[in-house]
């Protein structure tokens, strides 16, 4: 009897030891392919947010981060690379790279991030559910409210200039929204298009002397050349209203109101984790950044002073980032 008890004890200890070793074994590593259309502060922040979210959630992941440098053909090549290397999940940061992934990948889950209108971009059938193997996070920006804020700061604005990329679906959608808001507000809409970031400065020069202000949406190609827009606007003594605070802190942009793209990356990372744990993309609707804390407002009082504009006190109070006397204050 004692011998039998001893054998059972030994077996129990053996099983306990094995369970401990199994629990301590690292989770199987996963490879996440990330394709972004260009490199600029907002999209870089999305990537960093994704990586930090997975790291903080103890996901054993390696990241293959690729930059298409604004080129659609490069985006397609990156998608082919991810397919051949059989990444566990692919992320398309911005519309063109997400579209390239959808057109190429087979049997690999896709998550998009910083995509303005995923339905019009052909990524998902509706906002209420994901598409086959794809879902993600939208950065649809509040165009009307942004332009209304610009008008509060410069009430005499009659003509708004807008530069956008004709080949970016998200940029075309937003341009249509800007045009509609201008119509509602009885403003003249002056547009010019580009196909690459190298054309942005010339495009800005083309309209600078014909407008009272310039509005820049979350157009990745144009945002990546924000320094050129700010330079031209400063010479023409007109304000720039941007939808991307992340790319506006170091340039002479009057105001920037938009999403915290790092937080968007964290939200995207949470979605990735859900899929890695077994949830199907089709079951996950498109998500939006809806909390007040998800939105940033930057006001550059130095630019306002140069332009002879007075920013209403309530707008300055609401701003999370204020630039004055060359210094940036974060609230």
PDB file of C-alpha atoms in Angstrom, residues 67-187:
ATOM      1  CA  UNK A  67       7.257  51.863 -45.915  1.00  0.00           C
ATOM      2  CA  UNK A  68       5.811  52.248 -49.427  1.00  0.00           C
ATOM      3  CA  UNK A  69       7.177  55.815 -49.672  1.00  0.00           C
ATOM      4  CA  UNK A  70       3.953  56.993 -51.293  1.00  0.00           C
ATOM      5  CA  UNK A  71       4.238  54.568 -54.208  1.00  0.00           C
ATOM      6  CA  UNK A  72       1.315  52.258 -55.053  1.00  0.00           C
ATOM      7  CA  UNK A  73       3.563  49.758 -56.865  1.00  0.00           C
ATOM      8  CA  UNK A  74       5.784  49.529 -53.791  1.00  0.00           C
ATOM      9  CA  UNK A  75       2.692  48.938 -51.646  1.00  0.00           C
ATOM     10  CA  UNK A  76       1.771  46.030 -53.932  1.00  0.00           C
ATOM     11  CA  UNK A  77       5.305  44.605 -53.669  1.00  0.00           C
ATOM     12  CA  UNK A  78       5.138  44.789 -49.869  1.00  0.00           C
ATOM     13  CA  UNK A  79       1.839  42.886 -49.935  1.00  0.00           C
ATOM     14  CA  UNK A  80       3.427  40.200 -52.138  1.00  0.00           C
ATOM     15  CA  UNK A  81       6.323  39.968 -49.678  1.00  0.00           C
ATOM     16  CA  UNK A  82       3.944  39.419 -46.759  1.00  0.00           C
ATOM     17  CA  UNK A  83       2.097  36.725 -48.713  1.00  0.00           C
ATOM     18  CA  UNK A  84       5.250  34.834 -49.650  1.00  0.00           C
ATOM     19  CA  UNK A  85       6.591  35.007 -46.098  1.00  0.00           C
ATOM     20  CA  UNK A  86       3.182  33.954 -44.728  1.00  0.00           C
ATOM     21  CA  UNK A  87       2.928  36.528 -41.952  1.00  0.00           C
ATOM     22  CA  UNK A  88       0.366  35.646 -39.286  1.00  0.00           C
ATOM     23  CA  UNK A  89      -1.445  38.970 -39.701  1.00  0.00           C
ATOM     24  CA  UNK A  90      -0.960  42.039 -41.873  1.00  0.00           C
ATOM     25  CA  UNK A  91      -1.696  45.683 -41.048  1.00  0.00           C
ATOM     26  CA  UNK A  92      -2.347  48.358 -43.653  1.00  0.00           C
ATOM     27  CA  UNK A  93      -1.692  51.822 -42.240  1.00  0.00           C
ATOM     28  CA  UNK A  94      -3.634  54.231 -44.513  1.00  0.00           C
ATOM     29  CA  UNK A  95      -5.947  53.445 -47.413  1.00  0.00           C
ATOM     30  CA  UNK A  96      -3.578  52.615 -50.322  1.00  0.00           C
ATOM     31  CA  UNK A  97      -1.560  50.048 -48.367  1.00  0.00           C
ATOM     32  CA  UNK A  98      -4.708  48.457 -46.932  1.00  0.00           C
ATOM     33  CA  UNK A  99      -6.119  48.165 -50.456  1.00  0.00           C
ATOM     34  CA  UNK A 100      -2.878  46.563 -51.672  1.00  0.00           C
ATOM     35  CA  UNK A 101      -3.062  43.983 -48.896  1.00  0.00           C
ATOM     36  CA  UNK A 102      -6.685  43.127 -49.707  1.00  0.00           C
ATOM     37  CA  UNK A 103      -5.877  42.738 -53.399  1.00  0.00           C
ATOM     38  CA  UNK A 104      -2.959  40.381 -52.735  1.00  0.00           C
ATOM     39  CA  UNK A 105      -3.250  38.415 -49.508  1.00  0.00           C
ATOM     40  CA  UNK A 106      -5.051  35.099 -49.366  1.00  0.00           C
ATOM     41  CA  UNK A 107      -5.859  33.383 -46.072  1.00  0.00           C
ATOM     42  CA  UNK A 108      -4.105  36.007 -43.951  1.00  0.00           C
ATOM     43  CA  UNK A 109      -6.104  38.290 -41.592  1.00  0.00           C
ATOM     44  CA  UNK A 110      -5.798  41.999 -42.379  1.00  0.00           C
ATOM     45  CA  UNK A 111      -6.348  44.951 -40.043  1.00  0.00           C
ATOM     46  CA  UNK A 112      -6.469  48.486 -41.448  1.00  0.00           C
ATOM     47  CA  UNK A 113      -5.711  51.631 -39.468  1.00  0.00           C
ATOM     48  CA  UNK A 114      -5.988  55.360 -40.226  1.00  0.00           C
ATOM     49  CA  UNK A 115      -8.376  54.707 -43.113  1.00  0.00           C
ATOM     50  CA  UNK A 116     -10.923  57.458 -43.686  1.00  0.00           C
ATOM     51  CA  UNK A 117     -13.756  55.619 -45.442  1.00  0.00           C
ATOM     52  CA  UNK A 118     -13.200  51.840 -45.552  1.00  0.00           C
ATOM     53  CA  UNK A 119     -16.514  51.243 -47.340  1.00  0.00           C
ATOM     54  CA  UNK A 120     -15.794  53.577 -50.285  1.00  0.00           C
ATOM     55  CA  UNK A 121     -12.252  52.210 -50.359  1.00  0.00           C
ATOM     56  CA  UNK A 122     -13.696  48.743 -50.956  1.00  0.00           C
ATOM     57  CA  UNK A 123     -12.206  47.256 -47.797  1.00  0.00           C
ATOM     58  CA  UNK A 124     -15.413  46.286 -45.977  1.00  0.00           C
ATOM     59  CA  UNK A 125     -19.036  45.892 -47.149  1.00  0.00           C
ATOM     60  CA  UNK A 126     -20.336  48.119 -44.352  1.00  0.00           C
ATOM     61  CA  UNK A 127     -19.196  49.804 -41.156  1.00  0.00           C
ATOM     62  CA  UNK A 128     -21.334  47.384 -39.163  1.00  0.00           C
ATOM     63  CA  UNK A 129     -19.178  44.344 -39.902  1.00  0.00           C
ATOM     64  CA  UNK A 130     -15.789  43.375 -41.235  1.00  0.00           C
ATOM     65  CA  UNK A 131     -15.107  42.024 -44.702  1.00  0.00           C
ATOM     66  CA  UNK A 132     -13.670  38.631 -45.529  1.00  0.00           C
ATOM     67  CA  UNK A 133     -10.495  38.468 -43.436  1.00  0.00           C
ATOM     68  CA  UNK A 134     -10.410  42.243 -42.862  1.00  0.00           C
ATOM     69  CA  UNK A 135     -11.523  44.868 -40.341  1.00  0.00           C
ATOM     70  CA  UNK A 136      -9.929  47.899 -38.748  1.00  0.00           C
ATOM     71  CA  UNK A 137      -9.969  51.423 -37.324  1.00  0.00           C
ATOM     72  CA  UNK A 138     -11.146  54.538 -39.177  1.00  0.00           C
ATOM     73  CA  UNK A 139      -9.819  58.076 -38.791  1.00  0.00           C
ATOM     74  CA  UNK A 140     -12.750  59.890 -40.389  1.00  0.00           C
ATOM     75  CA  UNK A 141     -12.012  63.475 -39.428  1.00  0.00           C
ATOM     76  CA  UNK A 142     -14.582  66.169 -38.411  1.00  0.00           C
ATOM     77  CA  UNK A 143     -14.138  68.384 -41.490  1.00  0.00           C
ATOM     78  CA  UNK A 144     -17.087  70.688 -40.798  1.00  0.00           C
ATOM     79  CA  UNK A 145     -16.047  71.423 -37.213  1.00  0.00           C
ATOM     80  CA  UNK A 146     -12.457  72.061 -38.281  1.00  0.00           C
ATOM     81  CA  UNK A 147     -13.476  74.622 -40.884  1.00  0.00           C
ATOM     82  CA  UNK A 148     -15.909  76.227 -38.452  1.00  0.00           C
ATOM     83  CA  UNK A 149     -13.026  76.638 -35.996  1.00  0.00           C
ATOM     84  CA  UNK A 150     -10.926  78.256 -38.715  1.00  0.00           C
ATOM     85  CA  UNK A 151     -13.759  80.724 -39.377  1.00  0.00           C
ATOM     86  CA  UNK A 152     -13.944  81.593 -35.659  1.00  0.00           C
ATOM     87  CA  UNK A 153     -10.261  82.486 -35.702  1.00  0.00           C
ATOM     88  CA  UNK A 154     -10.386  84.275 -39.066  1.00  0.00           C
ATOM     89  CA  UNK A 155     -14.026  85.345 -39.615  1.00  0.00           C
ATOM     90  CA  UNK A 156     -13.273  87.268 -42.821  1.00  0.00           C
ATOM     91  CA  UNK A 157     -12.263  84.111 -44.676  1.00  0.00           C
ATOM     92  CA  UNK A 158     -14.018  83.953 -48.050  1.00  0.00           C
ATOM     93  CA  UNK A 159     -11.861  81.494 -50.025  1.00  0.00           C
ATOM     94  CA  UNK A 160     -10.420  78.224 -48.738  1.00  0.00           C
ATOM     95  CA  UNK A 161      -7.649  76.437 -50.576  1.00  0.00           C
ATOM     96  CA  UNK A 162      -7.315  72.674 -50.440  1.00  0.00           C
ATOM     97  CA  UNK A 163      -4.461  70.458 -51.664  1.00  0.00           C
ATOM     98  CA  UNK A 164      -5.104  66.740 -51.989  1.00  0.00           C
ATOM     99  CA  UNK A 165      -3.786  63.592 -53.627  1.00  0.00           C
ATOM    100  CA  UNK A 166      -5.900  62.526 -56.587  1.00  0.00           C
ATOM    101  CA  UNK A 167      -4.827  58.870 -56.290  1.00  0.00           C
ATOM    102  CA  UNK A 168      -5.675  58.451 -52.581  1.00  0.00           C
ATOM    103  CA  UNK A 169      -9.277  57.351 -52.044  1.00  0.00           C
ATOM    104  CA  UNK A 170      -9.348  58.819 -48.539  1.00  0.00           C
ATOM    105  CA  UNK A 171      -8.072  62.174 -49.826  1.00  0.00           C
ATOM    106  CA  UNK A 172     -10.688  62.291 -52.596  1.00  0.00           C
ATOM    107  CA  UNK A 173     -13.473  61.504 -50.108  1.00  0.00           C
ATOM    108  CA  UNK A 174     -12.313  64.260 -47.763  1.00  0.00           C
ATOM    109  CA  UNK A 175     -11.940  66.756 -50.625  1.00  0.00           C
ATOM    110  CA  UNK A 176     -15.588  66.145 -51.449  1.00  0.00           C
ATOM    111  CA  UNK A 177     -16.501  66.826 -47.832  1.00  0.00           C
ATOM    112  CA  UNK A 178     -14.471  70.046 -47.761  1.00  0.00           C
ATOM    113  CA  UNK A 179     -16.175  71.206 -50.959  1.00  0.00           C
ATOM    114  CA  UNK A 180     -19.602  70.502 -49.466  1.00  0.00           C
ATOM    115  CA  UNK A 181     -18.822  72.372 -46.242  1.00  0.00           C
ATOM    116  CA  UNK A 182     -17.552  75.352 -48.251  1.00  0.00           C
ATOM    117  CA  UNK A 183     -20.811  75.341 -50.214  1.00  0.00           C
ATOM    118  CA  UNK A 184     -22.852  75.305 -46.997  1.00  0.00           C
ATOM    119  CA  UNK A 185     -20.782  78.154 -45.545  1.00  0.00           C
ATOM    120  CA  UNK A 186     -20.884  80.179 -48.800  1.00  0.00           C
ATOM    121  CA  UNK A 187     -17.115  79.943 -49.157  1.00  0.00           C
TER     122      UNK A 187
END
